[in-house]
Backbone as numpy.savetxt, mean C-alpha at the origin, in Angstrom:
# Nx Ny Nz CAx CAy CAz Cx Cy Cz
13.11 -3.24 -13.88 12.44 -4.44 -14.31 11.05 -4.59 -13.71
10.86 -4.14 -12.47 9.57 -4.18 -11.81 9.32 -2.82 -11.18
8.12 -2.30 -11.37 7.76 -1.01 -10.82 6.43 -1.09 -10.09
6.29 -0.28 -9.04 5.03 -0.10 -8.34 4.64 1.36 -8.44
3.39 1.62 -8.79 2.90 2.98 -8.94 1.65 3.15 -8.09
1.72 4.05 -7.11 0.58 4.33 -6.25 -0.26 5.46 -6.83
-1.54 5.44 -6.48 -2.44 6.52 -6.86 -3.58 6.58 -5.85
-4.31 7.68 -5.87 -5.49 7.81 -5.03 -5.36 8.74 -3.85
-4.17 9.24 -3.59 -3.99 10.16 -2.49 -4.60 11.52 -2.78
-4.68 12.33 -1.75 -5.25 13.66 -1.91 -5.65 14.25 -0.59
-6.42 15.33 -0.66 -6.91 16.03 0.52 -8.33 15.58 0.83
-8.57 15.22 2.08 -9.88 14.77 2.50 -10.16 15.31 3.90
-11.43 15.56 4.18 -11.82 16.05 5.50 -11.84 14.92 6.52
-11.65 15.24 7.80 -11.78 14.21 8.83 -13.13 13.49 8.73
-13.08 12.18 8.87 -14.27 11.36 8.72 -14.51 10.89 7.30
-13.77 11.41 6.36 -13.93 11.03 4.97 -13.21 9.76 4.62
-13.26 9.42 3.33 -12.68 8.17 2.84 -11.84 8.40 1.59
-10.86 7.56 1.41 -10.05 7.49 0.21 -9.73 6.04 -0.08
-9.51 5.73 -1.35 -9.02 4.42 -1.72 -7.72 4.57 -2.49
-6.66 4.00 -1.95 -5.37 4.01 -2.60 -5.20 2.75 -3.45
-4.52 2.91 -4.58 -4.22 1.79 -5.45 -2.72 1.72 -5.69
-2.22 0.52 -5.88 -0.82 0.31 -6.19 -0.74 -0.78 -7.24
-0.31 -0.41 -8.43 -0.23 -1.34 -9.54 1.22 -1.73 -9.82
1.47 -3.02 -9.89 2.79 -3.53 -10.21 2.87 -3.86 -11.69
4.01 -3.56 -12.29 4.22 -3.86 -13.70 5.67 -4.24 -13.94
5.93 -4.83 -15.09 7.27 -5.26 -15.44 7.35 -6.76 -15.62
8.56 -7.27 -15.53 8.80 -8.70 -15.75 8.51 -9.49 -14.48
7.23 -9.61 -14.18 6.77 -10.24 -12.95 6.40 -11.69 -13.21
6.99 -12.58 -12.43 6.57 -13.96 -12.44 5.54 -14.23 -11.35
5.79 -13.69 -10.16 4.89 -13.89 -9.05 5.08 -12.76 -8.04
3.99 -12.33 -7.43 4.04 -11.39 -6.33 3.62 -12.11 -5.06
4.48 -12.04 -4.06 4.17 -12.68 -2.79 3.41 -11.68 -1.90
3.99 -11.29 -0.78 3.32 -10.35 0.10 3.32 -8.94 -0.49
2.28 -8.18 -0.19 2.19 -6.78 -0.54 1.75 -6.01 0.70
2.15 -4.76 0.78 1.79 -3.98 1.95 1.77 -2.49 1.68
1.14 -1.79 2.60 1.12 -0.34 2.61 1.85 0.17 3.85
2.76 1.10 3.64 3.46 1.79 4.71 3.11 3.27 4.64
3.34 3.97 5.74 3.16 5.41 5.73 4.24 6.07 6.57
4.54 7.31 6.21 5.50 8.09 6.96 4.98 9.52 7.08
4.74 9.94 8.30 4.31 11.29 8.58 5.53 12.16 8.86
5.40 13.47 8.70 6.52 14.36 8.98 7.06 14.17 10.40
8.36 13.99 10.52 8.98 13.83 11.81 8.83 12.47 12.44
8.23 11.52 11.74 8.02 10.19 12.29 8.66 9.13 11.40
8.87 7.96 11.97 9.42 6.84 11.23 8.36 6.20 10.35
8.80 5.55 9.29 7.90 4.80 8.44 7.32 3.63 9.23
6.03 3.42 9.08 5.37 2.34 9.79 4.52 1.51 8.83
4.39 0.24 9.15 3.52 -0.64 8.38 2.08 -0.35 8.74
1.26 -0.11 7.73 -0.15 0.14 7.92 -0.96 -1.13 7.77
-0.72 -1.85 6.68 -1.45 -3.07 6.40 -0.65 -3.93 5.44
-0.83 -5.23 5.53 -0.15 -6.17 4.65 -1.10 -7.28 4.25
-0.83 -7.87 3.09 -1.65 -8.96 2.60 -0.78 -9.95 1.87
-1.00 -11.23 2.12 -0.23 -12.28 1.46 -0.86 -12.61 0.11
-0.16 -13.43 -0.66 -0.69 -13.85 -1.95 -1.99 -14.63 -1.79
-2.17 -15.27 -0.65 -3.38 -16.03 -0.38 -4.51 -15.22 0.22
-4.25 -13.95 0.55 -5.29 -13.08 1.05 -5.31 -12.87 2.55
-4.37 -13.43 3.29 -4.29 -13.17 4.72 -3.83 -11.74 4.96
-4.41 -11.08 5.95 -4.13 -9.67 6.19 -3.71 -9.42 7.62
-3.01 -8.31 7.82 -2.75 -7.79 9.15 -2.69 -6.28 9.07
-3.02 -5.63 10.20 -3.14 -4.18 10.25 -2.45 -3.61 11.47
-2.00 -2.38 11.34 -1.55 -1.64 12.51 -2.75 -1.39 13.42
-2.49 -1.39 14.72 -3.58 -1.17 15.67 -4.31 0.15 15.42
-3.59 1.15 14.97 -4.17 2.47 14.79 -5.18 2.55 13.66
-5.19 1.56 12.76 -6.10 1.61 11.62 -7.10 0.46 11.60
-7.01 -0.44 12.55 -7.94 -1.57 12.59 -9.38 -1.08 12.70
-10.23 -1.66 11.89 -11.63 -1.27 11.87 -11.93 -0.11 10.96
-10.90 0.58 10.47 -11.09 1.73 9.59 -10.54 1.49 8.18
-9.41 0.78 8.09 -8.76 0.54 6.80 -8.94 -0.92 6.40
-9.00 -1.17 5.09 -9.08 -2.51 4.56 -8.12 -2.66 3.39
-7.25 -3.66 3.46 -6.34 -3.94 2.36 -6.90 -5.10 1.54
-6.75 -5.02 0.24 -7.20 -6.07 -0.65 -6.29 -6.11 -1.87
-6.40 -7.16 -2.66 -5.56 -7.26 -3.85 -6.31 -7.95 -4.97
-5.91 -7.61 -6.18 -6.42 -8.22 -7.40 -5.22 -8.86 -8.08
-5.12 -10.16 -8.00 -3.94 -10.85 -8.51 -3.88 -10.88 -10.04
-5.02 -10.70 -10.69 -5.03 -10.62 -12.15 -4.44 -9.29 -12.61
-4.79 -8.22 -11.91 -4.29 -6.89 -12.24 -2.97 -6.57 -11.57
-2.48 -7.45 -10.70 -1.26 -7.19 -9.93 -1.36 -5.87 -9.18
-2.49 -5.67 -8.53 -2.78 -4.42 -7.86 -3.23 -4.67 -6.43
-2.75 -3.84 -5.52 -3.18 -3.87 -4.13 -3.87 -2.56 -3.82
-4.90 -2.62 -2.98 -5.70 -1.46 -2.64 -5.69 -1.25 -1.13
-5.92 -0.02 -0.74 -6.12 0.31 0.67 -7.34 1.22 0.76
-8.43 0.67 1.25 -9.63 1.45 1.49 -9.51 2.09 2.86
-9.57 3.41 2.90 -9.36 4.17 4.12 -10.64 4.91 4.47
-11.27 4.51 5.56 -12.51 5.12 6.02 -12.29 5.81 7.36
-13.22 6.68 7.72 -13.17 7.39 9.00 -11.81 8.01 9.24
-11.31 8.70 8.24 -9.96 9.24 8.30 -9.82 10.30 9.38
-8.66 10.30 10.01 -8.33 11.22 11.08 -7.14 12.08 10.66
-6.98 13.26 11.25 -5.81 14.08 10.92 -4.49 13.34 11.12
-4.42 12.47 12.11 -3.20 11.73 12.35 -2.89 10.68 11.29
-3.82 10.45 10.37 -3.55 9.58 9.23 -2.77 10.28 8.13
-2.59 11.58 8.25 -1.85 12.35 7.26 -0.43 11.83 7.14
-0.04 11.45 5.93 1.28 10.88 5.70 1.46 10.61 4.21
2.69 10.30 3.84 2.97 9.74 2.53 2.81 8.23 2.63
1.94 7.68 1.82 1.66 6.26 1.83 2.41 5.59 0.68
3.16 4.54 0.99 3.97 3.85 0.00 3.60 2.38 -0.07
3.61 1.86 -1.26 3.32 0.45 -1.50 4.61 -0.34 -1.54
4.56 -1.55 -1.03 5.70 -2.45 -1.02 5.26 -3.83 -1.48
6.13 -4.51 -2.22 5.81 -5.85 -2.67 7.06 -6.70 -2.75
6.91 -7.97 -2.43 7.95 -8.96 -2.67 7.63 -9.63 -4.00
8.54 -9.50 -4.96 8.29 -9.92 -6.33 9.34 -10.91 -6.79
8.89 -11.98 -7.43 9.80 -12.89 -8.12 9.81 -12.49 -9.58
10.94 -11.96 -10.08 10.98 -11.50 -11.47 11.21 -12.65 -12.44
10.73 -12.48 -13.66 10.95 -13.48 -14.70 12.43 -13.60 -15.07
13.18 -12.55 -14.84 14.59 -12.55 -15.18 15.44 -13.38 -14.23
14.93 -13.68 -13.06 15.66 -14.49 -12.09 14.64 -15.20 -11.21
14.31 -16.41 -11.59 13.26 -17.14 -10.89 13.72 -17.75 -9.58
14.95 -17.47 -9.17 15.46 -17.96 -7.90 15.74 -16.82 -6.93
15.33 -15.60 -7.27 15.63 -14.48 -6.42 14.49 -13.48 -6.30
13.92 -13.36 -5.10 12.86 -12.39 -4.86 13.43 -10.98 -4.74
12.63 -10.01 -5.13 12.98 -8.60 -5.02 12.02 -7.90 -4.09
12.54 -6.94 -3.33 11.72 -6.07 -2.51 11.59 -4.75 -3.27
10.36 -4.40 -3.65 10.12 -3.26 -4.52 9.23 -2.26 -3.80
9.53 -0.97 -3.96 8.78 0.11 -3.36 8.24 1.05 -4.42
7.06 1.57 -4.18 6.51 2.62 -5.02 7.04 3.98 -4.61
6.65 5.00 -5.34 7.16 6.35 -5.10 6.42 7.07 -3.98
5.26 6.58 -3.60 4.49 7.18 -2.54 3.41 8.12 -3.04
2.33 8.21 -2.28 1.25 9.14 -2.58 0.84 9.83 -1.28
0.64 11.13 -1.34 0.37 11.92 -0.15 -1.11 11.92 0.19
-1.41 11.60 1.44 -2.76 11.69 1.99 -2.76 12.77 3.06
-3.62 13.76 2.89 -3.74 14.84 3.85 -5.17 14.88 4.37
-5.32 14.73 5.67 -6.64 14.75 6.31 -6.73 16.04 7.12
-7.55 16.95 6.65 -7.62 18.27 7.27 -8.91 18.97 6.88
-9.40 19.83 7.77 -10.54 20.66 7.46 -10.13 21.93 6.74
């Protein structure tokens, strides 16, 4: 009923930039918080950045000053601008959203995208 699709990952050199996008579609009544998570090989999934429906943001300490999360509520899309990328940023990045579906206006859903791979390497 609700899907998230990430895009924008790829191979980039250290110091480079990428912008990830995550578009939500389906029977959406409202999207509350949205966030980006990442999981590197051999490590646990961690929250990278989150943004509320009102635009309040928070970031992991490791990306503060380098990454920026934003959202377009008309397009139901959240973005992650990634600058000054480091090899340790290499991971699968996944989008997450809390969604109120039109099919059940009294029950929020936690929805995940399929993930997009970011590789930072020379």
